[in-house]
PDB file of C-alpha atoms in Angstrom:
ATOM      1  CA  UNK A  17      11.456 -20.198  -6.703  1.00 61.00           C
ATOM      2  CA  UNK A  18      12.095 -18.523  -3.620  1.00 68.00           C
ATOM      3  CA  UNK A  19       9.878 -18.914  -0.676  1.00 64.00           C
ATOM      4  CA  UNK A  20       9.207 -14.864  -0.527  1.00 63.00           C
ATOM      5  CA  UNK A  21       8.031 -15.011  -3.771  1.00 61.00           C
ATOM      6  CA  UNK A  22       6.320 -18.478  -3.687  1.00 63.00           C
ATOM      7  CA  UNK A  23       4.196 -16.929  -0.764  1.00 58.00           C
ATOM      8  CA  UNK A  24       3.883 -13.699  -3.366  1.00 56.00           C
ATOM      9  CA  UNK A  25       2.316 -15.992  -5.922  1.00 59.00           C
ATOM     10  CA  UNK A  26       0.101 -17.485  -3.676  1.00 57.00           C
ATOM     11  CA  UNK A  27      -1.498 -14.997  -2.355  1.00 53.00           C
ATOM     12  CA  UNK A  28      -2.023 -12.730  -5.445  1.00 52.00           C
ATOM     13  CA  UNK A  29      -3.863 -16.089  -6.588  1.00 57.00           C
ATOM     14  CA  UNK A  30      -5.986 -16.508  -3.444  1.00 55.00           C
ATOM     15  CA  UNK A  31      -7.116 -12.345  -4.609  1.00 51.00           C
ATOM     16  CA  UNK A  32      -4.785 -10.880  -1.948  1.00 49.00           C
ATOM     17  CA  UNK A  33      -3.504  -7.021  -2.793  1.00 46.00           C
ATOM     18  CA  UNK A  34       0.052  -7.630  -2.034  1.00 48.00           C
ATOM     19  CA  UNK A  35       1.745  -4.699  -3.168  1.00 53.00           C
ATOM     20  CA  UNK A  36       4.598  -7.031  -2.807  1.00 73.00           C
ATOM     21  CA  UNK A  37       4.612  -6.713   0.970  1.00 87.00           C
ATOM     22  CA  UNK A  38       5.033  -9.599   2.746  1.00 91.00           C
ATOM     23  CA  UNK A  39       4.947  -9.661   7.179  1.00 95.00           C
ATOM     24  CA  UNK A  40       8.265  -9.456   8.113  1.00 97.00           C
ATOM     25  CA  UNK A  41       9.986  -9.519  11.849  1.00 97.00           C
ATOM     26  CA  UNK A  42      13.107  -6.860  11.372  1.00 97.00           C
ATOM     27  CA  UNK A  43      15.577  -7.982  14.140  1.00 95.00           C
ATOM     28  CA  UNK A  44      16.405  -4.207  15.729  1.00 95.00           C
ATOM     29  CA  UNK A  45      18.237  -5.159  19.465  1.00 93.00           C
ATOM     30  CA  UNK A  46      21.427  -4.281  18.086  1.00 91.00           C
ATOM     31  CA  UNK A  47      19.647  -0.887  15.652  1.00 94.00           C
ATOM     32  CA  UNK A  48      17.745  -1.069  12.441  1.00 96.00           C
ATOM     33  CA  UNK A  49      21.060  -1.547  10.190  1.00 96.00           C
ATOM     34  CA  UNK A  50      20.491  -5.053   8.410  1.00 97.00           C
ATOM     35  CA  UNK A  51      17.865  -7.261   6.906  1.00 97.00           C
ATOM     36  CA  UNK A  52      18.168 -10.704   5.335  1.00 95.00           C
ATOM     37  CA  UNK A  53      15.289 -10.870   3.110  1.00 92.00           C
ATOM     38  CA  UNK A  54      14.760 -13.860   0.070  1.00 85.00           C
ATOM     39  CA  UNK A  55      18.300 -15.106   1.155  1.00 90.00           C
ATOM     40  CA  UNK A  56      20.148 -12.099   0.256  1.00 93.00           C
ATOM     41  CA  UNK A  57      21.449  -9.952   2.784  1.00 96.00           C
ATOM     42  CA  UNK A  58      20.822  -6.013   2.766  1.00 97.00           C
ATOM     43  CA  UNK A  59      22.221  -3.067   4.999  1.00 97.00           C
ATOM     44  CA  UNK A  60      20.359   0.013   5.631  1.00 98.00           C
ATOM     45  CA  UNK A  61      21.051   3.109   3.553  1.00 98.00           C
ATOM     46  CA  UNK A  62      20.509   4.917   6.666  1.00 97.00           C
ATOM     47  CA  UNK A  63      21.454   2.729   9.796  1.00 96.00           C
ATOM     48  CA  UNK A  64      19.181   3.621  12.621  1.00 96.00           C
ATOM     49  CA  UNK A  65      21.234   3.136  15.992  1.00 92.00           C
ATOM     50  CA  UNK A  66      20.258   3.786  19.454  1.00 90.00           C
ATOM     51  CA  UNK A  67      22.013   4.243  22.848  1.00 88.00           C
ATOM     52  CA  UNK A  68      23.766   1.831  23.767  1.00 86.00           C
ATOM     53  CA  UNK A  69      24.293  -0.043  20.172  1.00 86.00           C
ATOM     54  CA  UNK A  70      20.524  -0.843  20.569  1.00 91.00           C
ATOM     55  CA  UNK A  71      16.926  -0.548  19.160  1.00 93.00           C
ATOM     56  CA  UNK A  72      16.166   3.140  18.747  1.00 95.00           C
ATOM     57  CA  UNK A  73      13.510   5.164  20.412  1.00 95.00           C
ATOM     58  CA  UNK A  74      10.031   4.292  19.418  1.00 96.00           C
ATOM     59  CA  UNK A  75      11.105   0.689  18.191  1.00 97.00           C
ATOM     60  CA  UNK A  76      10.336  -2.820  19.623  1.00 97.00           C
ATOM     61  CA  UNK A  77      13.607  -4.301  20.834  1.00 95.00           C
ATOM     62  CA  UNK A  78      14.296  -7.269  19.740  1.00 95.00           C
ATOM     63  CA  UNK A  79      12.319  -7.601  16.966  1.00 96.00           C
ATOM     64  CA  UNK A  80       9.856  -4.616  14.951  1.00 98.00           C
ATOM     65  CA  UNK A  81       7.033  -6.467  13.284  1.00 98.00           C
ATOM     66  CA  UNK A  82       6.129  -4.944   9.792  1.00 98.00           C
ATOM     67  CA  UNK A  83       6.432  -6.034   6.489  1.00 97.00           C
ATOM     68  CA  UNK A  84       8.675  -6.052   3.464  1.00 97.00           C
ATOM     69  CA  UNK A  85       8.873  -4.965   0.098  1.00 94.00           C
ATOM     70  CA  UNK A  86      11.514  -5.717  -2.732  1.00 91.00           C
ATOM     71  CA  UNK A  87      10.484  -2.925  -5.048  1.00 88.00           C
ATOM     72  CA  UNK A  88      13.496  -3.234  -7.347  1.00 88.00           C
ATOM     73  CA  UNK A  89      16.736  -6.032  -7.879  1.00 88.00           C
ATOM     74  CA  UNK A  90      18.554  -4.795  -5.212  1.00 93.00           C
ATOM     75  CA  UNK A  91      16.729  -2.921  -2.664  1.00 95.00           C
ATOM     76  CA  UNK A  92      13.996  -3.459  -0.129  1.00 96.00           C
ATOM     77  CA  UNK A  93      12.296  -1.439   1.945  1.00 97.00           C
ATOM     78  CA  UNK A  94      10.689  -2.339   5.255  1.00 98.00           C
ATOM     79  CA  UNK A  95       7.630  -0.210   6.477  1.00 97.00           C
ATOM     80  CA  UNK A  96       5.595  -0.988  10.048  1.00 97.00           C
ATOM     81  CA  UNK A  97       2.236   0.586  11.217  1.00 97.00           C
ATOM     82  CA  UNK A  98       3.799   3.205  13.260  1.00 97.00           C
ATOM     83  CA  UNK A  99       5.405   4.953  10.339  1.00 97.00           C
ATOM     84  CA  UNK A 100       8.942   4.004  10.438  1.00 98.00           C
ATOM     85  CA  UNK A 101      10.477   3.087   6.335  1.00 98.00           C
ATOM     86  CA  UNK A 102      13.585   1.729   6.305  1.00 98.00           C
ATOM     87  CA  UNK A 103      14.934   1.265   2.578  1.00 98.00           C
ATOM     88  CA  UNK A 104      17.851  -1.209   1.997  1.00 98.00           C
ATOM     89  CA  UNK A 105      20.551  -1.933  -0.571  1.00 97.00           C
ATOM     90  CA  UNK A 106      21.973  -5.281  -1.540  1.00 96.00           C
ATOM     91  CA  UNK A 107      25.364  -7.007  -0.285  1.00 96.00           C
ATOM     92  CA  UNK A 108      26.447  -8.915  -3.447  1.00 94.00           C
ATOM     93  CA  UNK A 109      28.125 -11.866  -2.354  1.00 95.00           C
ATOM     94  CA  UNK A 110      27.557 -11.465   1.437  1.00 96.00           C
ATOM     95  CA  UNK A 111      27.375 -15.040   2.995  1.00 95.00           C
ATOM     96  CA  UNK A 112      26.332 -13.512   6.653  1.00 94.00           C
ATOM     97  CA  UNK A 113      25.456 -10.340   8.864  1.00 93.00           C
ATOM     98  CA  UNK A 114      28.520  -7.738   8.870  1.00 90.00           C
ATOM     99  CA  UNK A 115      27.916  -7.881  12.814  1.00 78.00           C
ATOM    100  CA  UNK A 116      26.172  -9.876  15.524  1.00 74.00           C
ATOM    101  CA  UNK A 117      25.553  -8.535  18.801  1.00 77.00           C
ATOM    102  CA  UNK A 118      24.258 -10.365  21.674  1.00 65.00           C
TER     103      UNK A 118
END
């Protein structure tokens, strides 16, 4: 079992409403483009790129705290408290980030 869903399980025992959203720190220096979530590695449907190659406006740089959600095989979607949804398909196969900034 995965940790993301090991944590899942526990707390939906301990009586936490989960809605299958677990905290999650979405790295955003370089833009809001990929996630690796569960050990699988997801892009953005919609990357979200600022000047520069960097966060954009009204995100934390480097990281956006918020949490995720794997609603479906395949796709996750990452929500924070100041409204910003980010949903996210699957790379099958991918073994690491398409890019790395610094």
């Amino acid at each position: 079992m995965s940790v993301f869903r090991w944590l899942m399980a526990l707390l939906t025992a301990l009586g936490f409403q989960t809605a299958g959203a677990l905290p999650y720190e979405l790295y955003t220096h370089c833009g809001v483009d990929e996630a690796l979530v569960d050990g699988i590695y997801f892009e953005a449907d919609r990357p979200l790129i600022g000047e520069a190659s960097s966060a954009p406006p009204g995100w934390d740089n480097p990281y956006q705290r918020g949490t995720m959600t794997l609603p479906e095989p395949g796709r996750a979607v990452f929500r924070d408290d100041r409204g910003h949804e980010v949903t996210f398909h699957s790379r099958p196969g991918a073994t690491g980030f398409k890019r790395i900034c610094d």
